[in-house]
PDB file of C-alpha atoms in Angstrom:
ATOM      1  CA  UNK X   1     148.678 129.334 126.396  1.00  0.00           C
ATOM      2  CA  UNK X   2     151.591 129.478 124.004  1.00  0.00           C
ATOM      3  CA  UNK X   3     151.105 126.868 121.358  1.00  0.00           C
ATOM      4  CA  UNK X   4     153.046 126.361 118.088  1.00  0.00           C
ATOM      5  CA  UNK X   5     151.720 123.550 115.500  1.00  0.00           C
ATOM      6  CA  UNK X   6     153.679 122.106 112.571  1.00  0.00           C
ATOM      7  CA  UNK X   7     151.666 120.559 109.333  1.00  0.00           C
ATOM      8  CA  UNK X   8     152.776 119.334 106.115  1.00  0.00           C
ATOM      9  CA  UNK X   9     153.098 116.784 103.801  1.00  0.00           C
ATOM     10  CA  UNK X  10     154.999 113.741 105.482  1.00  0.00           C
ATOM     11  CA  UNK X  11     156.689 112.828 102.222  1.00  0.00           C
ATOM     12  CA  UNK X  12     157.557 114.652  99.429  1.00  0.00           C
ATOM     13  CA  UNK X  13     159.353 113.621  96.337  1.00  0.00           C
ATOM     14  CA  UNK X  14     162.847 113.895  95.043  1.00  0.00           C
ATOM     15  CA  UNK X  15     163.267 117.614  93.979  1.00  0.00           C
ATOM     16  CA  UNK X  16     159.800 118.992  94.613  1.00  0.00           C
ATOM     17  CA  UNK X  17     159.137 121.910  96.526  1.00  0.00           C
ATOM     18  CA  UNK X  18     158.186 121.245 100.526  1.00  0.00           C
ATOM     19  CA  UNK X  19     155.886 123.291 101.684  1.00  0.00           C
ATOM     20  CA  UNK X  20     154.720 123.850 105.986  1.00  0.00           C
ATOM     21  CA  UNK X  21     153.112 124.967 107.967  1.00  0.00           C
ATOM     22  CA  UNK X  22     152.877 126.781 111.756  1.00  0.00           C
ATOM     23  CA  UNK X  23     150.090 127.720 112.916  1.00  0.00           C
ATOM     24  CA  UNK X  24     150.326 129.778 116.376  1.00  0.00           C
ATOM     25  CA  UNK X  25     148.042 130.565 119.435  1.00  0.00           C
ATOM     26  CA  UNK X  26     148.506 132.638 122.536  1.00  0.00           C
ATOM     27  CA  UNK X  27     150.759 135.109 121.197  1.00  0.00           C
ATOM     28  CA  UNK X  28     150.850 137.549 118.263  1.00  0.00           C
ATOM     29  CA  UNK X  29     152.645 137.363 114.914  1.00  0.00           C
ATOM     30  CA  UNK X  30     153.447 140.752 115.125  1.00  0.00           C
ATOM     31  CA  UNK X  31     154.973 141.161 118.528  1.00  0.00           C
ATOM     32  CA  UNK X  32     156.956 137.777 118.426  1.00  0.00           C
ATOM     33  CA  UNK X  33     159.496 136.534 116.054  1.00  0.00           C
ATOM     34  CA  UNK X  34     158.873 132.623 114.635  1.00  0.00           C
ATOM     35  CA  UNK X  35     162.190 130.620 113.348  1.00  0.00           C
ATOM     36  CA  UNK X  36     162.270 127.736 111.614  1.00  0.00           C
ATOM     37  CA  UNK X  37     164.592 125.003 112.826  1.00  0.00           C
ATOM     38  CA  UNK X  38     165.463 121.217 111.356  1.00  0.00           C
ATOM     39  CA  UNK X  39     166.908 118.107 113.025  1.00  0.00           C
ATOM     40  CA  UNK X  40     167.993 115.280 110.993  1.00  0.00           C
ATOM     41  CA  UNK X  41     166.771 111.775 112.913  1.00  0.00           C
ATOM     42  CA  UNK X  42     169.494 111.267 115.571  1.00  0.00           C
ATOM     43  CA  UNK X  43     171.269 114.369 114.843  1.00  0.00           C
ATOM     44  CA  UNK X  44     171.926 117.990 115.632  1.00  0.00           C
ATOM     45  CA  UNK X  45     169.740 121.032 115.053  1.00  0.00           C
ATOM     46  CA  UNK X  46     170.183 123.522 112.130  1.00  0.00           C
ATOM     47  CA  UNK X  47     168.580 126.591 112.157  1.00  0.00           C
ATOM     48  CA  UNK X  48     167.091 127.303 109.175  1.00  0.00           C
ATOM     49  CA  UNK X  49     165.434 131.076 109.061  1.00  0.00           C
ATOM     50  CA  UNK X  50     163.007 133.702 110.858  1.00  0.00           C
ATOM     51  CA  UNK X  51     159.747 135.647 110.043  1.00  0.00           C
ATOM     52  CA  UNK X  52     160.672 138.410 112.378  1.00  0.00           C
ATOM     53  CA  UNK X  53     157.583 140.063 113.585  1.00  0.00           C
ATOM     54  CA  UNK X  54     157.819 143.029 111.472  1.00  0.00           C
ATOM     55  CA  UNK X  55     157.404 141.279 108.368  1.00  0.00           C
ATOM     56  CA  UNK X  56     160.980 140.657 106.896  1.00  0.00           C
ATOM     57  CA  UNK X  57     163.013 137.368 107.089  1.00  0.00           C
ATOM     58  CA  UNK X  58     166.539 136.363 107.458  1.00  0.00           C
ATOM     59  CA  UNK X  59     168.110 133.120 106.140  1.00  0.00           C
ATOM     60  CA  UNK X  60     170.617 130.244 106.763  1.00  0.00           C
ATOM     61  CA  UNK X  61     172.857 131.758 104.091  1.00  0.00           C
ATOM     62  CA  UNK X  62     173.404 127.446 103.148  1.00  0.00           C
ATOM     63  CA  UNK X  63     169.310 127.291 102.171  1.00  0.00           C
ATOM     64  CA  UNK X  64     168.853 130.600 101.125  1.00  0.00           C
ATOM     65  CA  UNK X  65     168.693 129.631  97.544  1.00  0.00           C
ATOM     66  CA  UNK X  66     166.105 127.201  98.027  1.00  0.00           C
ATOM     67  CA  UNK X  67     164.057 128.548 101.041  1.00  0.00           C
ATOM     68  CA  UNK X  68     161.312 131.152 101.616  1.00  0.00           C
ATOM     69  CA  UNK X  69     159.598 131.917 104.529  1.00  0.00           C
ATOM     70  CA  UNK X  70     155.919 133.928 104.709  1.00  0.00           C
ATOM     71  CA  UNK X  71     152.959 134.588 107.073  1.00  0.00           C
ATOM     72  CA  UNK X  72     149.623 135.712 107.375  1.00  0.00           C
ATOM     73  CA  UNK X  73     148.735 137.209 110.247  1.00  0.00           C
ATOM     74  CA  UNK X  74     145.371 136.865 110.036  1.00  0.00           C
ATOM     75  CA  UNK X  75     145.396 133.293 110.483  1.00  0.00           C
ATOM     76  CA  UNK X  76     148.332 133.300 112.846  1.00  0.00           C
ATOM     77  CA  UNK X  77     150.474 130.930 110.391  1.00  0.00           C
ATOM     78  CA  UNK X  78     154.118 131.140 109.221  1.00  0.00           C
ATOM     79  CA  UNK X  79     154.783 129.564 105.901  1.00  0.00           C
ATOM     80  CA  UNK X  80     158.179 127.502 104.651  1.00  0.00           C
ATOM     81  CA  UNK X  81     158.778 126.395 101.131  1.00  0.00           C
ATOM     82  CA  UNK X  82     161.844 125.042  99.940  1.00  0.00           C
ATOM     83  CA  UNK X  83     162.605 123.555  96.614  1.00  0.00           C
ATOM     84  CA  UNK X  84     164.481 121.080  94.932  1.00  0.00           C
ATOM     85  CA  UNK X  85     164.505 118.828  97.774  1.00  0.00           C
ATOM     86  CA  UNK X  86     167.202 115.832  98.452  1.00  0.00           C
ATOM     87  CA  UNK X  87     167.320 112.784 100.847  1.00  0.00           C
ATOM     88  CA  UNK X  88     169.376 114.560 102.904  1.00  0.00           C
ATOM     89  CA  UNK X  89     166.238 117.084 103.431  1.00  0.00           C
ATOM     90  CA  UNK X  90     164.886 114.291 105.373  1.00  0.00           C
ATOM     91  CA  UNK X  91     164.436 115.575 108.639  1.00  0.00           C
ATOM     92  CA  UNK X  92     162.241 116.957 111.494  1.00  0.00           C
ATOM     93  CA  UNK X  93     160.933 120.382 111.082  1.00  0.00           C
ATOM     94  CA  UNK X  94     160.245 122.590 114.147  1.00  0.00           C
ATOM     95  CA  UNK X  95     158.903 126.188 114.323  1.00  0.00           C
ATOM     96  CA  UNK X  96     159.686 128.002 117.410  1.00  0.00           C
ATOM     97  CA  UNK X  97     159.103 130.793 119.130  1.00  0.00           C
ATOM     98  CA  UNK X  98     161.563 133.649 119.818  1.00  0.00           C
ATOM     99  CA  UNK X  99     160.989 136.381 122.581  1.00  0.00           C
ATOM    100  CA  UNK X 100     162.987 139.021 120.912  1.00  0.00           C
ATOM    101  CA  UNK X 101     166.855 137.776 121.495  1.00  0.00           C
ATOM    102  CA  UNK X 102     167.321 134.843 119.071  1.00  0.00           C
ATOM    103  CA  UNK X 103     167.063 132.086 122.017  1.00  0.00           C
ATOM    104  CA  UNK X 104     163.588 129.967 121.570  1.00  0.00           C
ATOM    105  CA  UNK X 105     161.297 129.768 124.426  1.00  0.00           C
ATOM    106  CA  UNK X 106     158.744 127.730 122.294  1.00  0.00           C
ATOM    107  CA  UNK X 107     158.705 124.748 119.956  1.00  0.00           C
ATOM    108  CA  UNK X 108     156.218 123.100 118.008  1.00  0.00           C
ATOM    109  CA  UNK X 109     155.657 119.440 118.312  1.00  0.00           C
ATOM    110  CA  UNK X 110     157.908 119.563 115.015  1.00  0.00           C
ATOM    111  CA  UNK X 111     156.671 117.508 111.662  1.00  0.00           C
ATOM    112  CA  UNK X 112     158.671 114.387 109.961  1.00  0.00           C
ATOM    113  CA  UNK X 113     159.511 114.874 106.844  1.00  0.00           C
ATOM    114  CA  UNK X 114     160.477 112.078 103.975  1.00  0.00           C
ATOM    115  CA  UNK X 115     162.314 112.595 100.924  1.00  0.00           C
ATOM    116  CA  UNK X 116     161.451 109.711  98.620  1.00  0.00           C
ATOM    117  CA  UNK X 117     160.159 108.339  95.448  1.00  0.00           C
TER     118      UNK X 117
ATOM    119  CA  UNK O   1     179.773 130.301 110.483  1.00  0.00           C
ATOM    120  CA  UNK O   2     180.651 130.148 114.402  1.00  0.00           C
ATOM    121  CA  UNK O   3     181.137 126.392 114.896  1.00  0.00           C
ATOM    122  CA  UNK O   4     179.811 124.922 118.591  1.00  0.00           C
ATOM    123  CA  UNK O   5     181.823 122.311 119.711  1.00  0.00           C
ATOM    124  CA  UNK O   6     179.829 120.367 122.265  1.00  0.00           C
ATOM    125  CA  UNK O   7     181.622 117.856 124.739  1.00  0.00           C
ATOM    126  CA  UNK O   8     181.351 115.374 125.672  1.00  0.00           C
ATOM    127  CA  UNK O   9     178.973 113.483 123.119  1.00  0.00           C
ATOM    128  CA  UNK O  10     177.535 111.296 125.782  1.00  0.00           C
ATOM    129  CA  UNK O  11     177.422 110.994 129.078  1.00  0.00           C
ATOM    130  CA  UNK O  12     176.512 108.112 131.771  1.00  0.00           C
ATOM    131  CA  UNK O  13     176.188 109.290 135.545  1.00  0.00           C
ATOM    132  CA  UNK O  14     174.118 107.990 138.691  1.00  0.00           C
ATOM    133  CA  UNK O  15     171.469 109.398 140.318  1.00  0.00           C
ATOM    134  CA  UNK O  16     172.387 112.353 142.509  1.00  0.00           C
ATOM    135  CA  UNK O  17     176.108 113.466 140.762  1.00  0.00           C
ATOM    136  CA  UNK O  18     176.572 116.263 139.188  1.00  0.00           C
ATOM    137  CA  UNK O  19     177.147 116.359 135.713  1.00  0.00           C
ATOM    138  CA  UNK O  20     178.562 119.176 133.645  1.00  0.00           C
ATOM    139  CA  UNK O  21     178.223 119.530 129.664  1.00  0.00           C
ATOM    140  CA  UNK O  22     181.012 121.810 128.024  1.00  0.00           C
ATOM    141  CA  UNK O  23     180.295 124.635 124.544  1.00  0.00           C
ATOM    142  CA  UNK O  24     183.134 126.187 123.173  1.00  0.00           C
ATOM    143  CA  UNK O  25     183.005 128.700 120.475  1.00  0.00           C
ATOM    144  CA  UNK O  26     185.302 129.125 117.288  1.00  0.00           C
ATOM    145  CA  UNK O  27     184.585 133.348 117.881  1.00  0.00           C
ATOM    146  CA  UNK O  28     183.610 135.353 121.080  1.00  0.00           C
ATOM    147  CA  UNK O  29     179.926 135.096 121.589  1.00  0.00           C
ATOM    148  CA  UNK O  30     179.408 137.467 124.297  1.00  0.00           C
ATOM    149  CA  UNK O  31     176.965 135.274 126.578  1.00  0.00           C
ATOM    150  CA  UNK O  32     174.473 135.033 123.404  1.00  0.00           C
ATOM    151  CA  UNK O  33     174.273 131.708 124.357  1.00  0.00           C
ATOM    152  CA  UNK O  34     171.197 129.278 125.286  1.00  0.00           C
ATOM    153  CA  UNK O  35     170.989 125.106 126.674  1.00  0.00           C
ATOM    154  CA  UNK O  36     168.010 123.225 125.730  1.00  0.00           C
ATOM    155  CA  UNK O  37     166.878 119.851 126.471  1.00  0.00           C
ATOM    156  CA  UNK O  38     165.279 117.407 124.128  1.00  0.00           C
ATOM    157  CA  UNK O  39     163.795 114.284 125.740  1.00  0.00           C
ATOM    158  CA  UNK O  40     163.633 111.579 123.355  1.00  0.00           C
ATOM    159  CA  UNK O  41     160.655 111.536 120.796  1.00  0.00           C
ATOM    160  CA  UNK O  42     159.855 115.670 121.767  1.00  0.00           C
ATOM    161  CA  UNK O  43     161.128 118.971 120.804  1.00  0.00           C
ATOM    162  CA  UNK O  44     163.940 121.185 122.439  1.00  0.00           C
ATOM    163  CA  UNK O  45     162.989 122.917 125.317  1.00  0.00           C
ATOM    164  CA  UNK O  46     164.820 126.086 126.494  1.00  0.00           C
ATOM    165  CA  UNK O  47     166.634 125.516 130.205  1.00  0.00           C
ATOM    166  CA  UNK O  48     169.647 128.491 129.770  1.00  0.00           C
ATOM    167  CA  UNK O  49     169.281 131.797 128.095  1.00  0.00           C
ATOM    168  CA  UNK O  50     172.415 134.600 128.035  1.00  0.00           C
ATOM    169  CA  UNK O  51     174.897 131.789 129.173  1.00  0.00           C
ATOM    170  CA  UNK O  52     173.975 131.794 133.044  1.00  0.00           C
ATOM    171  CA  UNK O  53     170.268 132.944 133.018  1.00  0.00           C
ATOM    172  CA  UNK O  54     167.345 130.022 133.827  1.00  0.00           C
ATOM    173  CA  UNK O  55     164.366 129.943 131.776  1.00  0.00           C
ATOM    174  CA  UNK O  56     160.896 130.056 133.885  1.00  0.00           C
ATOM    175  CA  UNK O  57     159.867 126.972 135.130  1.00  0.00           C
ATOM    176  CA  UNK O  58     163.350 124.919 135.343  1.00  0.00           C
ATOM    177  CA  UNK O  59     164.586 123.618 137.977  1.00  0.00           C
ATOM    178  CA  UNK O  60     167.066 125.031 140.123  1.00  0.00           C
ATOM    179  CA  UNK O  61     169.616 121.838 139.536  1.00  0.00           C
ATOM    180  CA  UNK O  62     170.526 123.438 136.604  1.00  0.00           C
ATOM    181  CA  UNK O  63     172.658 126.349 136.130  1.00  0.00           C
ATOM    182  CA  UNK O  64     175.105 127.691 132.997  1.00  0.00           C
ATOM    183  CA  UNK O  65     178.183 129.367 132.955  1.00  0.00           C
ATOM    184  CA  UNK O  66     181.323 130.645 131.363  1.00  0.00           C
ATOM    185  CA  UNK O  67     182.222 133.814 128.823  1.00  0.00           C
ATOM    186  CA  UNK O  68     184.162 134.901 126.058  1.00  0.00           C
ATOM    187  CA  UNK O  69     184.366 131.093 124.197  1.00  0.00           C
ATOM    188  CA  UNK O  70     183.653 128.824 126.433  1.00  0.00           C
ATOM    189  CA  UNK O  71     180.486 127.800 128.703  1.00  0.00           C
ATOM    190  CA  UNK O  72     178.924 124.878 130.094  1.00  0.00           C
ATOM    191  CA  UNK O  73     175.438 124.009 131.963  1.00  0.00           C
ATOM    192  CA  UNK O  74     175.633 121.783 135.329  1.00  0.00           C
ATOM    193  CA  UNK O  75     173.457 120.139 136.391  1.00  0.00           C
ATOM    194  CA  UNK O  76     173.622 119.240 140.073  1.00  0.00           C
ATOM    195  CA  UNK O  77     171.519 116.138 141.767  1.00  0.00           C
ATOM    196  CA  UNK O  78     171.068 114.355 138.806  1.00  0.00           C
ATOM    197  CA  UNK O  79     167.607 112.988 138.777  1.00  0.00           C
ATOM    198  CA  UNK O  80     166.177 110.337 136.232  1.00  0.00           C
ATOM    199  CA  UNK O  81     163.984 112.880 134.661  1.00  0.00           C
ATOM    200  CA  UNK O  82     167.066 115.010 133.477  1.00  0.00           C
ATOM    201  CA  UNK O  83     167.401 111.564 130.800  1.00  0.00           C
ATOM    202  CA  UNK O  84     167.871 113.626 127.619  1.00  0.00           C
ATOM    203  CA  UNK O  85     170.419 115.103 125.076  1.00  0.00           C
ATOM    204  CA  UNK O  86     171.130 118.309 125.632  1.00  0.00           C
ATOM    205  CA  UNK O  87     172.063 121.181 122.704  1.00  0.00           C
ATOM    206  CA  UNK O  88     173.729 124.616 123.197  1.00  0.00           C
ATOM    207  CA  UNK O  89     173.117 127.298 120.446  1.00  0.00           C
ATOM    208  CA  UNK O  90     174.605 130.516 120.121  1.00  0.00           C
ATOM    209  CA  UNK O  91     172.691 133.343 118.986  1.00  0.00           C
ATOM    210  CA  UNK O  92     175.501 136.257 118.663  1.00  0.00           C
ATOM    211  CA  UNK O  93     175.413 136.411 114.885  1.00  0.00           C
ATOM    212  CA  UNK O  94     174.039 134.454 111.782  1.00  0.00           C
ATOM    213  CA  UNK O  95     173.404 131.846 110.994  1.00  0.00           C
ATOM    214  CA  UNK O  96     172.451 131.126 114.384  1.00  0.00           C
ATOM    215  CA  UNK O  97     174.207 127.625 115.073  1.00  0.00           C
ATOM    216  CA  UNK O  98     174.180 124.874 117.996  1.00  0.00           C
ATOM    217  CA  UNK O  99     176.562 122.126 119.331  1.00  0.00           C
ATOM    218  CA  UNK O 100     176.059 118.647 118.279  1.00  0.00           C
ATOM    219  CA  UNK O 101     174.462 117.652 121.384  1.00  0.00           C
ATOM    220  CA  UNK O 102     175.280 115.785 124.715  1.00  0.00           C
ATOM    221  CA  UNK O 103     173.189 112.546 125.304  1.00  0.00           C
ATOM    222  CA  UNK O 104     172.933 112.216 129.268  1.00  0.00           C
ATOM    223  CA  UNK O 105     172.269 108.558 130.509  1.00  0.00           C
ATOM    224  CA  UNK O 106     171.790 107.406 134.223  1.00  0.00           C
ATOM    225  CA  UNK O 107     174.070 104.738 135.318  1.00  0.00           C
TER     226      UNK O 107
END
């Protein structure tokens, strides 16, 4: 079945780089398109970018400076980084799965992150 | 950016009303909208796909409408599992942005 796991570090420190994590099962890198998507606790989504199954990424034009998304197919895993990280990068991360249209049929479990000293 | 604004921000009904959350767009969106739910503690999960289509697997209670700049997703026979807050997104253009969220109580 269609599975989507989120891993990273659960705190990271005051302008370091995050990096995570999503590793995938039941469905192919290359046929499905992965986003990445953050929730601050108590608050609203924001969707932050997409490894579109052919290999090339689109951002959130307001992390673009600071975010990079990657894969390798061979172990089914999309990669985030994003540097020089703030408090207010304190938030839930979610990868998710796309079937082609943008919507998200699939989440991960999504990972807390911490930004703290 | 198209800006969702979601109404209203919370919501307390009884069991077995009907219930309807409202999404209105600052720019046509052309039905590239989607509803999820997110039950407390767990991740969105996709109810509403194209404005008015159900996702596989959700119940029939629920059902989304509207066009142009404005939609909403009803839910009829409100049942004590539909407890949740509830997020629209629209996915007509970048950066692909959602509503602030609805959180549905039972009375």
């Amino acid at each position: 079945q269609v599975q989507l796991m989120e891993s990273g570090p659960g705190l990271v420190q005051p302008s370091e780089t995050l990096s995570l994590t999503c590793t995938v099962s039941g469905f192919s890198l290359t046929s499905y398109n992965v986003h990445w998507v953050r929730q601050p606790p108590g608050k609203g989504l924001e969707w932050m970018g997409v490894m579109w199954s052919g290999g090339s990424t689109d951002y959130n034009s307001a992390l673009k400076s600071r975010l990079s998304i990657s894969r390798d197919t061979s172990k089914n895993q999309v990669f985030l980084k994003m540097n020089s990280l703030q408090s207010e990068d304190t938030t839930t991360y979610y990868c998710a799965r796309d079937r082609g249209w943008n919507y998200f049929d699939y989440w991960g479990q999504g990972v807390m992150v911490t930004v703290s000293s | 950016d198209i800006q969702m604004t979601q109404s209203p921000a919370s919501l307390s009904a009884s069991l077995g009303e009907t219930v309807t959350i409202e999404c209105r767009a600052s720019e046509d969106i052309y039905n590239g909208l989607a509803w999820y739910q997110q039950k407390p503690g767990k991740s969105p999960q996709l109810l509403i796909y194209n404005a008015n289509s159900l996702h596989t697997g959700v119940p029939s209670r629920f059902s989304g409408s509207g066009s142009g700049t404005q939609y909403s997703l009803k839910i009829n026979s409100l049942q004590s599992e539909d407890v949740a807050s509830y997020f629209c997104q629209q996915y007509y253009d970048y950066p692909f942005t959602f509503g602030s969220g609805t959180k549905l109580e039972i009375k």
